[in-house]
Short mmCIF file of C-alpha atoms in Angstrom, two decimals:
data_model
loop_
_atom_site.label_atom_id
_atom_site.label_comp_id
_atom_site.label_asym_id
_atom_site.label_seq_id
_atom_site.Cartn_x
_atom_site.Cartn_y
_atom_site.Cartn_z
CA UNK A 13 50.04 -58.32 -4.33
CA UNK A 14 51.16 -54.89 -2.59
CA UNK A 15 49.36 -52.12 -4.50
CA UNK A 16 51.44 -49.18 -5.30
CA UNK A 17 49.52 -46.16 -3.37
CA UNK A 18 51.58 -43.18 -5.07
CA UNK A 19 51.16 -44.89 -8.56
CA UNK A 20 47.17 -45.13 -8.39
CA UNK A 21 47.39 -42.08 -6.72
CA UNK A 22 49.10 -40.68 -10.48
CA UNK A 23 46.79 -42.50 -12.59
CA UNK A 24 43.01 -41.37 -10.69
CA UNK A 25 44.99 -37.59 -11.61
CA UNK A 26 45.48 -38.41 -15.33
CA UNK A 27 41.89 -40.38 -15.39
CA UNK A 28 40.45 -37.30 -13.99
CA UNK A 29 42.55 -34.77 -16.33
CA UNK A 30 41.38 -36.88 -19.55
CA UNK A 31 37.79 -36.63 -18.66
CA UNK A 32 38.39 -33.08 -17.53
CA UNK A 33 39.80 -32.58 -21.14
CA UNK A 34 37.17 -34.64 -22.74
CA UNK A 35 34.10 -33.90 -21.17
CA UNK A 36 33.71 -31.32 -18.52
CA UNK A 37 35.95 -28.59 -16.75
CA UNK A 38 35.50 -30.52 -13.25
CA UNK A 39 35.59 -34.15 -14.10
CA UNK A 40 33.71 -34.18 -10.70
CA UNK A 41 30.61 -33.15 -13.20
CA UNK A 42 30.88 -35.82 -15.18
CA UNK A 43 27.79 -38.12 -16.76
CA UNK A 44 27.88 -41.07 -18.85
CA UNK A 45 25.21 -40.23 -21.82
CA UNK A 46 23.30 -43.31 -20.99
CA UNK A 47 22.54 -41.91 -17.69
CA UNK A 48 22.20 -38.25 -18.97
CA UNK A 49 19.51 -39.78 -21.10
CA UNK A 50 17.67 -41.30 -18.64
CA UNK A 51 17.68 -38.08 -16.33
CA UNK A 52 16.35 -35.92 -19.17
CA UNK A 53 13.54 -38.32 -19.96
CA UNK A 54 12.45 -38.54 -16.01
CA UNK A 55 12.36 -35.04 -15.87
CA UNK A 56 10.69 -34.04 -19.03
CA UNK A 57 7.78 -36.54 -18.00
CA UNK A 58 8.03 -35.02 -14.35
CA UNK A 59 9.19 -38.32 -13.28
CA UNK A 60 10.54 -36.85 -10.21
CA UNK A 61 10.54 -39.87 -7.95
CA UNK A 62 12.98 -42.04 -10.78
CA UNK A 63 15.32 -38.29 -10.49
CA UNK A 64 15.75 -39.18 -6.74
CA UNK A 65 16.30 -42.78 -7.15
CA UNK A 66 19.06 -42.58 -9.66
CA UNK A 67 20.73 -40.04 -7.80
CA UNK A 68 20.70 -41.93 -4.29
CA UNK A 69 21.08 -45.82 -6.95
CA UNK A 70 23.94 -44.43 -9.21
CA UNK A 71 25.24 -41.58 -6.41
CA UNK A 72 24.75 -38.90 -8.96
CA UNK A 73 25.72 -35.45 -7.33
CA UNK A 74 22.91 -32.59 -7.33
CA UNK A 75 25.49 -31.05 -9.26
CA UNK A 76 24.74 -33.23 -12.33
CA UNK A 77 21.48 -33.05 -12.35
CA UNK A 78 21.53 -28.93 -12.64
CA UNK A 79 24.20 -29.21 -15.62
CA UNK A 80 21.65 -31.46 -17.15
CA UNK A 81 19.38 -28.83 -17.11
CA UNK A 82 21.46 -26.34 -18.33
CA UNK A 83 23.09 -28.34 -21.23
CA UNK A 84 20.20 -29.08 -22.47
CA UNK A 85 17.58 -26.70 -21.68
CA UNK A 86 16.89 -26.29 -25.11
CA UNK A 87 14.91 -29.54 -25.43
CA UNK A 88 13.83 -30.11 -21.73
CA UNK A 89 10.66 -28.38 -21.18
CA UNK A 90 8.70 -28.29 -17.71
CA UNK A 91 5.24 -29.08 -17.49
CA UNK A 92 4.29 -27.40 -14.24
CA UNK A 93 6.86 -25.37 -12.49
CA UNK A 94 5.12 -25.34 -9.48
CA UNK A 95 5.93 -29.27 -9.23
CA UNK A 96 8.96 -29.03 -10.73
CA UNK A 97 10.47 -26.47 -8.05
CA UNK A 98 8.14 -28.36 -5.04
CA UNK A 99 10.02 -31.95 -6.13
CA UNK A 100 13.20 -30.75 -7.06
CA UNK A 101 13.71 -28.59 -4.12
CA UNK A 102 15.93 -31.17 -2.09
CA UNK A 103 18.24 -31.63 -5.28
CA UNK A 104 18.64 -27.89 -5.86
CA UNK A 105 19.22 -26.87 -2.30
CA UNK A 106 22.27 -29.52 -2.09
CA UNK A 107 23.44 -28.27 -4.97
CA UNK A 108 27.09 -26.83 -4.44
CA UNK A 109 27.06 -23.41 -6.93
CA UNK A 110 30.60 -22.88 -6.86
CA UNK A 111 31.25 -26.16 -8.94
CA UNK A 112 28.18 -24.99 -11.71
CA UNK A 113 29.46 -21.18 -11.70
CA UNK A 114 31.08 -21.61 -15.43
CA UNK A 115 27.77 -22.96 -16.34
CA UNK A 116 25.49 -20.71 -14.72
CA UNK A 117 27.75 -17.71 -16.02
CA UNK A 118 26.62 -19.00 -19.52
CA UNK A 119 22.90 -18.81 -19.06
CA UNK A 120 23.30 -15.25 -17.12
CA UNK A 121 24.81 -14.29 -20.23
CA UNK A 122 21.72 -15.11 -22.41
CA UNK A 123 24.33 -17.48 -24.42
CA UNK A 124 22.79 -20.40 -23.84
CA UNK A 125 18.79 -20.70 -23.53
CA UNK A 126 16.57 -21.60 -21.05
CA UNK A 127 13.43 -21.52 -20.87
CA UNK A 128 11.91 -18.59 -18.84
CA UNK A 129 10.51 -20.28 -15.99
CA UNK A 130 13.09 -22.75 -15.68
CA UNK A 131 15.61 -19.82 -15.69
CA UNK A 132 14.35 -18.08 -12.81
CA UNK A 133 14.15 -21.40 -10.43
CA UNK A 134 18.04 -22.04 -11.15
CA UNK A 135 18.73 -18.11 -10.79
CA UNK A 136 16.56 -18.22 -7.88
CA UNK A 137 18.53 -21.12 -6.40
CA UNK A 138 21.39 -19.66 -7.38
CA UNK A 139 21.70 -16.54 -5.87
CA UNK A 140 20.67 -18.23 -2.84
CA UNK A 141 23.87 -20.69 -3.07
CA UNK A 142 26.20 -18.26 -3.41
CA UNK A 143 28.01 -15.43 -0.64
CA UNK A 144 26.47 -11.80 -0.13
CA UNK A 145 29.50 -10.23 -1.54
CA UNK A 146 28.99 -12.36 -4.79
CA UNK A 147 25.76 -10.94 -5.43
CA UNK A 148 26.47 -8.00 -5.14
CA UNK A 149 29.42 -8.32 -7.62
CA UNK A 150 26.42 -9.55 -9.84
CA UNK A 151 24.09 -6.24 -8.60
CA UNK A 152 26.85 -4.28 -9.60
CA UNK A 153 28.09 -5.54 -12.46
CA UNK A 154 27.16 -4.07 -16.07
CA UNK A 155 27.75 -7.94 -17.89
CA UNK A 156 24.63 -9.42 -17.39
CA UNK A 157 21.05 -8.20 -18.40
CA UNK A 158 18.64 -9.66 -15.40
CA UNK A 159 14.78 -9.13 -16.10
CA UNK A 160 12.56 -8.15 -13.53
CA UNK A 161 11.88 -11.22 -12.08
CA UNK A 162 15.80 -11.59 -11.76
CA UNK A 163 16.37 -8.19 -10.72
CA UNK A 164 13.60 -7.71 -7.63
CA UNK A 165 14.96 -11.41 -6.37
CA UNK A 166 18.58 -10.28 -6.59
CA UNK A 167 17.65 -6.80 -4.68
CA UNK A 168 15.46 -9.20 -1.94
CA UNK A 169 18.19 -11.25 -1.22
CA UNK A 170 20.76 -8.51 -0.22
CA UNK A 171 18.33 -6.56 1.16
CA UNK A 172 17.38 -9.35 3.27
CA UNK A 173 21.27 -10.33 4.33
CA UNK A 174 22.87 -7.18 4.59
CA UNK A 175 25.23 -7.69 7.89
CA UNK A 176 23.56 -7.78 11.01
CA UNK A 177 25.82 -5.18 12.24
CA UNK A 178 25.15 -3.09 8.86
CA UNK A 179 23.46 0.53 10.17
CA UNK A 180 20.12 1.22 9.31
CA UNK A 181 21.10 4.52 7.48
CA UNK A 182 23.58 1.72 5.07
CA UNK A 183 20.43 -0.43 3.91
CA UNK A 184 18.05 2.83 3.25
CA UNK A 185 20.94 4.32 1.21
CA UNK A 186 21.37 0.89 -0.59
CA UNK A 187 17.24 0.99 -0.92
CA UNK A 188 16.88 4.26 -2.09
CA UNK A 189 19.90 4.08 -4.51
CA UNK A 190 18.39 0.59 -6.15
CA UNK A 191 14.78 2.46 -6.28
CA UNK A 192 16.17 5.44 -8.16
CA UNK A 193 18.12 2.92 -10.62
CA UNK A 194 15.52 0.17 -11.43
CA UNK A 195 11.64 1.60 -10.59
CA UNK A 196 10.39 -1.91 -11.06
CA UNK A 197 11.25 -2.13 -7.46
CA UNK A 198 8.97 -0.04 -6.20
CA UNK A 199 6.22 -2.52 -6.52
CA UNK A 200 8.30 -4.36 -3.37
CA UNK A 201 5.53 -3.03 -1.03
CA UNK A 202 7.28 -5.41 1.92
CA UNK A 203 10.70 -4.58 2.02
CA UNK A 204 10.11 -1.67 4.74
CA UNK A 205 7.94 -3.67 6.17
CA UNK A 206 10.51 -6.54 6.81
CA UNK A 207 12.77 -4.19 7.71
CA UNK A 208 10.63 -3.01 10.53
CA UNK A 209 10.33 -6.48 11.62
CA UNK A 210 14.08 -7.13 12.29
CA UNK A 211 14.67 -3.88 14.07
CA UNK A 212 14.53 -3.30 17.91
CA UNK A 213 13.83 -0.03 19.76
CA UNK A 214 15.84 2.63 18.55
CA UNK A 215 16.20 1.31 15.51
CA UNK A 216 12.20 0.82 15.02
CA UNK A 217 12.06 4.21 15.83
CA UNK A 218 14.60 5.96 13.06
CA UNK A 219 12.74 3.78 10.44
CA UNK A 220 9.56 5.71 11.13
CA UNK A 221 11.42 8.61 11.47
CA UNK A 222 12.89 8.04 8.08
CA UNK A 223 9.01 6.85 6.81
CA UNK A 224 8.04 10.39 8.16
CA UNK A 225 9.87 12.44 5.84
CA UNK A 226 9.64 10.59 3.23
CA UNK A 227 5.39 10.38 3.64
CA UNK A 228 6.48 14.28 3.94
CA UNK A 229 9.06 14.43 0.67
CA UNK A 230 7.75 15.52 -3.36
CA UNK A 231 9.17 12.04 -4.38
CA UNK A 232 5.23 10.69 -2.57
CA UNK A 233 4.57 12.45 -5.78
CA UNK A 234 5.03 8.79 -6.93
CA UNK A 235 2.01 6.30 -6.75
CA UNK A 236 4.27 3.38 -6.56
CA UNK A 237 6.58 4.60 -3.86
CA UNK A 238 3.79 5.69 -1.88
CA UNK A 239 2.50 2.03 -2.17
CA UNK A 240 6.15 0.57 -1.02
CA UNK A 241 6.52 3.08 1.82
CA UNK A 242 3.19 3.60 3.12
CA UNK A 243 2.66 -0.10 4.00
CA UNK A 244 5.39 0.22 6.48
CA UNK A 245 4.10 3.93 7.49
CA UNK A 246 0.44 2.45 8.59
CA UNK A 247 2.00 -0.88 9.99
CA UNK A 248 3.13 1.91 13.37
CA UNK A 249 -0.62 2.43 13.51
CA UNK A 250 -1.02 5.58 16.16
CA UNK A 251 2.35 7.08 15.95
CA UNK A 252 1.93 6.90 12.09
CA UNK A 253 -2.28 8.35 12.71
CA UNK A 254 -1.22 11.11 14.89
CA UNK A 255 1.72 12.13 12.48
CA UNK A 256 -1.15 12.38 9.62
CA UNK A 257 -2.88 14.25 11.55
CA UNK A 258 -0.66 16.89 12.17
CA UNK A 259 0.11 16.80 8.31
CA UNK A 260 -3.44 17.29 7.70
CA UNK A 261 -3.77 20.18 10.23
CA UNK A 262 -1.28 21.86 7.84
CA UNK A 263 -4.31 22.30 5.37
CA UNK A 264 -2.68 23.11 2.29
CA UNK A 265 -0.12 20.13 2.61
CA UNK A 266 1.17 19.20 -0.67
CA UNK A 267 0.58 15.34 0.02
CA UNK A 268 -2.65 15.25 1.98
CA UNK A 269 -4.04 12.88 -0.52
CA UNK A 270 -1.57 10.13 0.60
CA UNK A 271 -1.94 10.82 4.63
CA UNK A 272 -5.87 10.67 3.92
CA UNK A 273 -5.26 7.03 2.55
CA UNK A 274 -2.74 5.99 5.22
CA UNK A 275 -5.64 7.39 8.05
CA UNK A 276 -8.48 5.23 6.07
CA UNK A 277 -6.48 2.28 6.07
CA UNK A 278 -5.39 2.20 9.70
CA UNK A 279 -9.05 3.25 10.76
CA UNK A 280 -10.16 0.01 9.07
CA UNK A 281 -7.52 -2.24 10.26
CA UNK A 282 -7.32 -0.93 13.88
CA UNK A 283 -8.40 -3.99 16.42
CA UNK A 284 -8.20 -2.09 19.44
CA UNK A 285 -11.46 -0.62 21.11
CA UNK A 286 -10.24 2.31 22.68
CA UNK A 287 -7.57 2.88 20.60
CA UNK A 288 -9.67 2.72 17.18
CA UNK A 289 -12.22 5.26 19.06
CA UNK A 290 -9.75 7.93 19.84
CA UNK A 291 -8.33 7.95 16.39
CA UNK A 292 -11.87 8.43 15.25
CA UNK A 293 -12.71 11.14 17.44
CA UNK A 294 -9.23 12.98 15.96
CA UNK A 295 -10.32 12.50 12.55
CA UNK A 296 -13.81 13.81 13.38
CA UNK A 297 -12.67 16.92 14.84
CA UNK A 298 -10.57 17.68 11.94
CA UNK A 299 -13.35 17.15 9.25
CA UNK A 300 -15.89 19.56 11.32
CA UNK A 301 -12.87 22.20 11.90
CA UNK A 302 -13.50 25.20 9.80
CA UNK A 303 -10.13 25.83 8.90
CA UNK A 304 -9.84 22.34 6.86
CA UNK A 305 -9.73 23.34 3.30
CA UNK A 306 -12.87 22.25 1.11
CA UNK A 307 -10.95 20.28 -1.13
CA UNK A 308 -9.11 18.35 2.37
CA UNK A 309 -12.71 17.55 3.66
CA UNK A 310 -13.71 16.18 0.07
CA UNK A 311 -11.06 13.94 -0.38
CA UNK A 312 -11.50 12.66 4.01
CA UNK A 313 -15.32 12.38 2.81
CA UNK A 314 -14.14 10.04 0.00
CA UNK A 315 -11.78 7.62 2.30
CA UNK A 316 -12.42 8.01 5.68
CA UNK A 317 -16.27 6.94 6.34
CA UNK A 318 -16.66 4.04 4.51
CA UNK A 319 -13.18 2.42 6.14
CA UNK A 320 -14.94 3.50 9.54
CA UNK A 321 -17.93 1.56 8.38
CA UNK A 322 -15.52 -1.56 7.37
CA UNK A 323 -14.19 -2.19 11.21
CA UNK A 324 -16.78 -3.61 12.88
CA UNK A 325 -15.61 -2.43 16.64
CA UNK A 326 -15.42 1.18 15.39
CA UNK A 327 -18.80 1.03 13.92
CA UNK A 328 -20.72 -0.69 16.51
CA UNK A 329 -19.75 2.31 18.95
CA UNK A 330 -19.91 5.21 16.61
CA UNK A 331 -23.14 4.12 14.31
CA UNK A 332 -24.88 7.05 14.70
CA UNK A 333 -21.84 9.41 13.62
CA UNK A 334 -20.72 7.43 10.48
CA UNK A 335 -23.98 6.72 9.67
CA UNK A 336 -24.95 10.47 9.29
CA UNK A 337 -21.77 11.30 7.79
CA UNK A 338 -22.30 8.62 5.39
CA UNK A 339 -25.76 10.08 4.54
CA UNK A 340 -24.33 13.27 3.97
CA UNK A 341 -22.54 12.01 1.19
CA UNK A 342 -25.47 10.63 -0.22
CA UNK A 343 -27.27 13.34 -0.23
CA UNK A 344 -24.56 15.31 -2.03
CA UNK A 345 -24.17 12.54 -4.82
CA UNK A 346 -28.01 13.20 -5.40
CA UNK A 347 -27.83 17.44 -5.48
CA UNK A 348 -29.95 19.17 -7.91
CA UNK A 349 -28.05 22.63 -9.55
CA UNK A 350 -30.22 25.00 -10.61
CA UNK A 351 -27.48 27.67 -11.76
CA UNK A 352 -23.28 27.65 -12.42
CA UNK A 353 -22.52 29.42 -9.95
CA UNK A 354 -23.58 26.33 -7.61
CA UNK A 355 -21.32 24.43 -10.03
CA UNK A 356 -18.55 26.53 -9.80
CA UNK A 357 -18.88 26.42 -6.09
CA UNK A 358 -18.68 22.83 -6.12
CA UNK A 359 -15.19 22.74 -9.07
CA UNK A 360 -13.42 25.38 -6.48
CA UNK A 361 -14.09 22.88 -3.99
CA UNK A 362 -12.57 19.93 -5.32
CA UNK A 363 -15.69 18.02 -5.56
CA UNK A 364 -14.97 15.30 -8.15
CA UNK A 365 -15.53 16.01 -11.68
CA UNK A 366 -17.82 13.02 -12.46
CA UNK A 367 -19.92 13.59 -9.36
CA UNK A 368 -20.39 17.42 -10.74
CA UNK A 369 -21.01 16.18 -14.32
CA UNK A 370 -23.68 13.44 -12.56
CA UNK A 371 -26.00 16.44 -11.37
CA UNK A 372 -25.22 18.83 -13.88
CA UNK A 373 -26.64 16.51 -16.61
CA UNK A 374 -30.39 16.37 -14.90
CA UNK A 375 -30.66 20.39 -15.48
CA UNK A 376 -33.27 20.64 -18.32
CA UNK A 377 -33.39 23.23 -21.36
CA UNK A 378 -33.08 25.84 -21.29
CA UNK A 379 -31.67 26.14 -17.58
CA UNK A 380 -29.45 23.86 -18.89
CA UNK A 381 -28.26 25.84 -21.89
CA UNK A 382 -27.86 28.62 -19.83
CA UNK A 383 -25.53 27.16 -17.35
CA UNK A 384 -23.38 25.87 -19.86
CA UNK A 385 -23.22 29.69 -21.23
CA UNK A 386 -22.30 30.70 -17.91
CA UNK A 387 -19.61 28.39 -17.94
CA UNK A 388 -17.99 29.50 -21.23
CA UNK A 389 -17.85 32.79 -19.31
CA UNK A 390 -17.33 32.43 -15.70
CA UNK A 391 -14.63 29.61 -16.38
CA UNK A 392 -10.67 31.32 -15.09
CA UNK A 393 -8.51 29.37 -17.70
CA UNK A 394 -6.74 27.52 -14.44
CA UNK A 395 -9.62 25.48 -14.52
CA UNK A 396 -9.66 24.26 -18.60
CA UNK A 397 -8.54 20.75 -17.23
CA UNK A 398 -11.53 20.20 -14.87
CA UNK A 399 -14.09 21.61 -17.69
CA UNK A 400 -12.44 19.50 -20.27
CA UNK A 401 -13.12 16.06 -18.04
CA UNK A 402 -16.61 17.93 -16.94
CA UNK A 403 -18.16 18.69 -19.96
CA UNK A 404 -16.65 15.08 -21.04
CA UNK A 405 -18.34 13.17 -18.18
CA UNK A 406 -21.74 15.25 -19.26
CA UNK A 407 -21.66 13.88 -22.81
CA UNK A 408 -20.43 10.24 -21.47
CA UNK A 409 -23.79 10.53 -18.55
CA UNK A 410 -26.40 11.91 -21.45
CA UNK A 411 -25.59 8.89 -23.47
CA UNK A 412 -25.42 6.22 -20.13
CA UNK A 413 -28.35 7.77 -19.27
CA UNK A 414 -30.95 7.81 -21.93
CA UNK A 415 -28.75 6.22 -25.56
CA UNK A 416 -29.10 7.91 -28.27
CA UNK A 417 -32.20 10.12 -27.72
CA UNK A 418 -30.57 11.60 -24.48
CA UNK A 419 -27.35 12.43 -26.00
CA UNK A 420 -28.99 13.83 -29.39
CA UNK A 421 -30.94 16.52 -26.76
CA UNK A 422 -27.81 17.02 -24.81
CA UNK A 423 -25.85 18.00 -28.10
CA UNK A 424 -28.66 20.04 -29.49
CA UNK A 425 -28.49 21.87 -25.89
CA UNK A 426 -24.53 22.02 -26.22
CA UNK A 427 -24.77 23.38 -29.91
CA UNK A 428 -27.46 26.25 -28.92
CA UNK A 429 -25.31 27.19 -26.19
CA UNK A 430 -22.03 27.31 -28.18
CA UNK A 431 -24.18 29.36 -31.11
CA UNK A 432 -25.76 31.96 -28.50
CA UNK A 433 -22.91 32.60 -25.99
CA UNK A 434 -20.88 35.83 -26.54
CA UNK A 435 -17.65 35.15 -26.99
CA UNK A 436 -15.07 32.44 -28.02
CA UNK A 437 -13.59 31.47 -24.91
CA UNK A 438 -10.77 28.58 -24.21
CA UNK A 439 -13.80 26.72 -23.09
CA UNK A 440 -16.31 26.98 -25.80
CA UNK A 441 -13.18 25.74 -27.43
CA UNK A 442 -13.27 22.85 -25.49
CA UNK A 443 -17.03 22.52 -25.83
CA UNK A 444 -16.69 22.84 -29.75
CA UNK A 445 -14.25 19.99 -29.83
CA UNK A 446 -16.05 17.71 -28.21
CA UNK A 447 -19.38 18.00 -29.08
CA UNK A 448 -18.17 17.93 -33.03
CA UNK A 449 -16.30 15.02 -32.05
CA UNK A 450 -19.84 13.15 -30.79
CA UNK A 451 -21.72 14.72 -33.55
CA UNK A 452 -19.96 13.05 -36.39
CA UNK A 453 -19.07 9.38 -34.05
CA UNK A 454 -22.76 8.92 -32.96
CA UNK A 455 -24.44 10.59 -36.28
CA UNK A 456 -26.60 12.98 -34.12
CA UNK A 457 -29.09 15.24 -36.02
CA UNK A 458 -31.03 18.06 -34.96
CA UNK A 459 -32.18 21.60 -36.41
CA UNK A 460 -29.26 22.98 -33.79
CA UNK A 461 -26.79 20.46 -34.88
CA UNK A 462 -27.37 21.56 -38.78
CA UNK A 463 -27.36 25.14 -37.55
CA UNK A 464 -23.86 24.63 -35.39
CA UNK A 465 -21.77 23.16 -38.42
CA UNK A 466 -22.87 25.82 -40.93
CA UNK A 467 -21.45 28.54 -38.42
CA UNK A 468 -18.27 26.27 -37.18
CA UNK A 469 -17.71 23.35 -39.45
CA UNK A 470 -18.42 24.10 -42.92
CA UNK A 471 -16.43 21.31 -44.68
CA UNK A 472 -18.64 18.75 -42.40
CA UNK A 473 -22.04 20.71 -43.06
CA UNK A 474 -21.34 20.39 -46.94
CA UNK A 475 -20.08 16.65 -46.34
CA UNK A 476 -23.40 15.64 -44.49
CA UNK A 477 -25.68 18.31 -46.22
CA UNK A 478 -25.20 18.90 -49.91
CA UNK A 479 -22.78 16.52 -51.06
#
């Protein structure tokens, strides 16, 4: 019997256009409920090996198996992602987006739900199915709300295939535009970094030019650009060293803070004997320079000779220099003050706050009391930030230091100071909050204590006193 080609031909259409109508949009999708059954069960038990063989037994297309998930991702829950994605991997990456876009449009949406980490592996895979111009239709778009996770994988993947023959100047534009929109992508510390990497001679060069002035720009005001652009800053190694060099030489550079770290970091990771001891040598030469501003030599004090310490080729050829250097900082941490004015010195400086705070507390009595008059006094109001954290630190170090004995002296001191200096300054305003603020959380007695909230706290003298 001759079949008829053009009539089965008609009726595979009309088969096709009933399940279309009765099941799925793309009768290509479709699953008989016995076998959609057995799919969810092997994959809620992480049965991943019974997945494979019913796909490659019954020929069911990737495609299934990811509507599956969708359709009923409300009852299908994922013991260990890790697995999951590890196992599933082959399916997923045969998996045809185009035919699952309706259904991947839904859970974009947020109108159907997924679980969380289910919802990122089929974004994930996802994005990765589909063109460069139809993720960026997504970037663009205002329809969809994509959480961070969504958002930094989207950015990575255009990043990552802009156009070969895209300028440099088009993917820093794209960059900075996507920083300024969503700051969550400022934690992506290796995109510059990859960018270096695909980049070839004149093009390597224009990135660091572009790392340059950005090291050099007020936006380095921010901690977690500085973290995304100074990775790919330190990765040129010399050229980026000599260029903070130069920025340090400046002296009152605006960002020295952020060259200091770059300079520690490639001092530590340097491999390269010569190399590593020339850089040293530069940074050396700077610290002992008289015209380096206090504050500059603090902070390279700080960073620089304890990363020098760290490589072990710089510091088995200059032991005797980072050794003494290091010693010098020792030495500091353990200075006794015997009057403000060395304390002062030390604020104008920019030596830290705690460190000050560290010596300041072993003054005893009455030299004690005095300096802390002094400091009501001799205090410019620029400074009522520093004092604050100072005379903060020196209540938080009397109580480290000794419990409750310790800080019941130190507030006694405090409150005899406060009582005897002349007048009321910003900081024995600052003093006078604090030290009430101790007084009544810790309980601390003392004839000064007694004597300080009759004068200054009356309500709490009557509370603790007569009431």
């Amino acid at each position: 019997m001759m079949v008829d080609q053009v009539l089965l031909n008609d009726t595979l259409q009309k088969i096709n256009m009933s399940l279309n109508q009765r099941f799925e949009r793309d009768a290509d999708l479709y699953i008989s409920k016995q076998d959609e059954y057995e799919l969810k069960r092997h994959i809620c038990k992480g049965e991943f090996g019974a997945v494979r063989d019913m796909i490659r037994g019954k020929k069911i297309r990737p495609e299934i198996v990811v509507k599956v998930l969708i359709r009923n991702a409300g009852v299908i829950m994922v013991r260990d992602i890790r697995v999951f994605d590890k196992e599933m991997r082959p399916i997923l990456e045969g998996v045809s987006y185009q035919m699952i876009k309706d259904r991947m449009e839904e859970v974009l949406n947020h109108t159907m739900y997924v679980e969380k980490e289910l919802r990122h592996l089929l974004f994930w895979y996802y994005i990765k199915g589909i063109a460069l111009e139809q993720r960026i239709e997504y970037w663009e778009s205002d329809r969809y709300y994509f959480d961070a996770f969504e958002r930094k994988s989207l950015f990575y993947l255009i990043w990552k295939d802009k156009k070969e023959e895209e300028t440099l100047q088009s993917k820093l534009e794209f960059g900075k535009s996507a920083f300024i929109k969503y700051p969550i992508l400022l934690k992506e510390e290796e995109v510059f970094l990859e960018l270096k990497e695909i980049l070839l001679g004149k093009d390597k060069g224009e990135l660091f030019c572009h790392l340059c002035r950005e090291m050099n720009s007020f936006f380095i005001k921010d901690e977690l650009y500085y973290r995304m652009i100074g990775s790919a800053y330190v990765s040129y190694g010399e050229e980026a060293f000599e260029d903070a060099i130069s920025k340090i030489r400046e002296k009152s550079h605006k960002n020295f803070k952020y060259y200091i770290k770059a300079i520690a970091k490639i001092l530590e990771e340097e491999k390269e004997k010569d190399r590593v001891l020339h850089m040293f040598d530069m940074i050396e030469e700077v610290f002992q320079s008289l015209e380096i501003k206090p504050h500059i030599k603090k902070r390279i004090n700080d960073k620089i000779w304890v990363a020098a310490k760290r490589n072990a080729v710089l510091y088995k050829e200059r032991k005797v220099q980072i050794d003494l250097l290091l010693a010098d900082i020792e030495q500091k941490e353990k200075k006794q003050y015997i009057t403000y004015e060395e304390i002062w010195n030390d604020i104008k400086n920019g030596e830290k706050n705690e460190r000050i705070a560290f010596s300041w507390a072993n003054m005893k009595g009455k030299i004690l009391e005095q300096s802390l008059m002094d400091s009501f006094q001799n205090t410019p109001d620029m400074y009522r930030n520093d004092i604050k954290e100072i005379y903060l630190f020196l209540f938080e170090h009397s109580q480290k230091r000794g419990g409750d004995d310790t800080l019941s002296k130190f507030c006694n001191i405090m409150a005899s100071a406060i009582l005897n200096g002349k007048d009321r300054t910003e900081m024995v305003e600052i003093a006078d909050r604090l030290l009430l603020d101790y007084v009544l959380r810790y309980n601390v007695k003392g004839d000064k204590i007694v004597e300080y909230l009759a004068n200054y706290h009356f309500k709490e003298y009557q509370n603790r006193y007569i009431n």
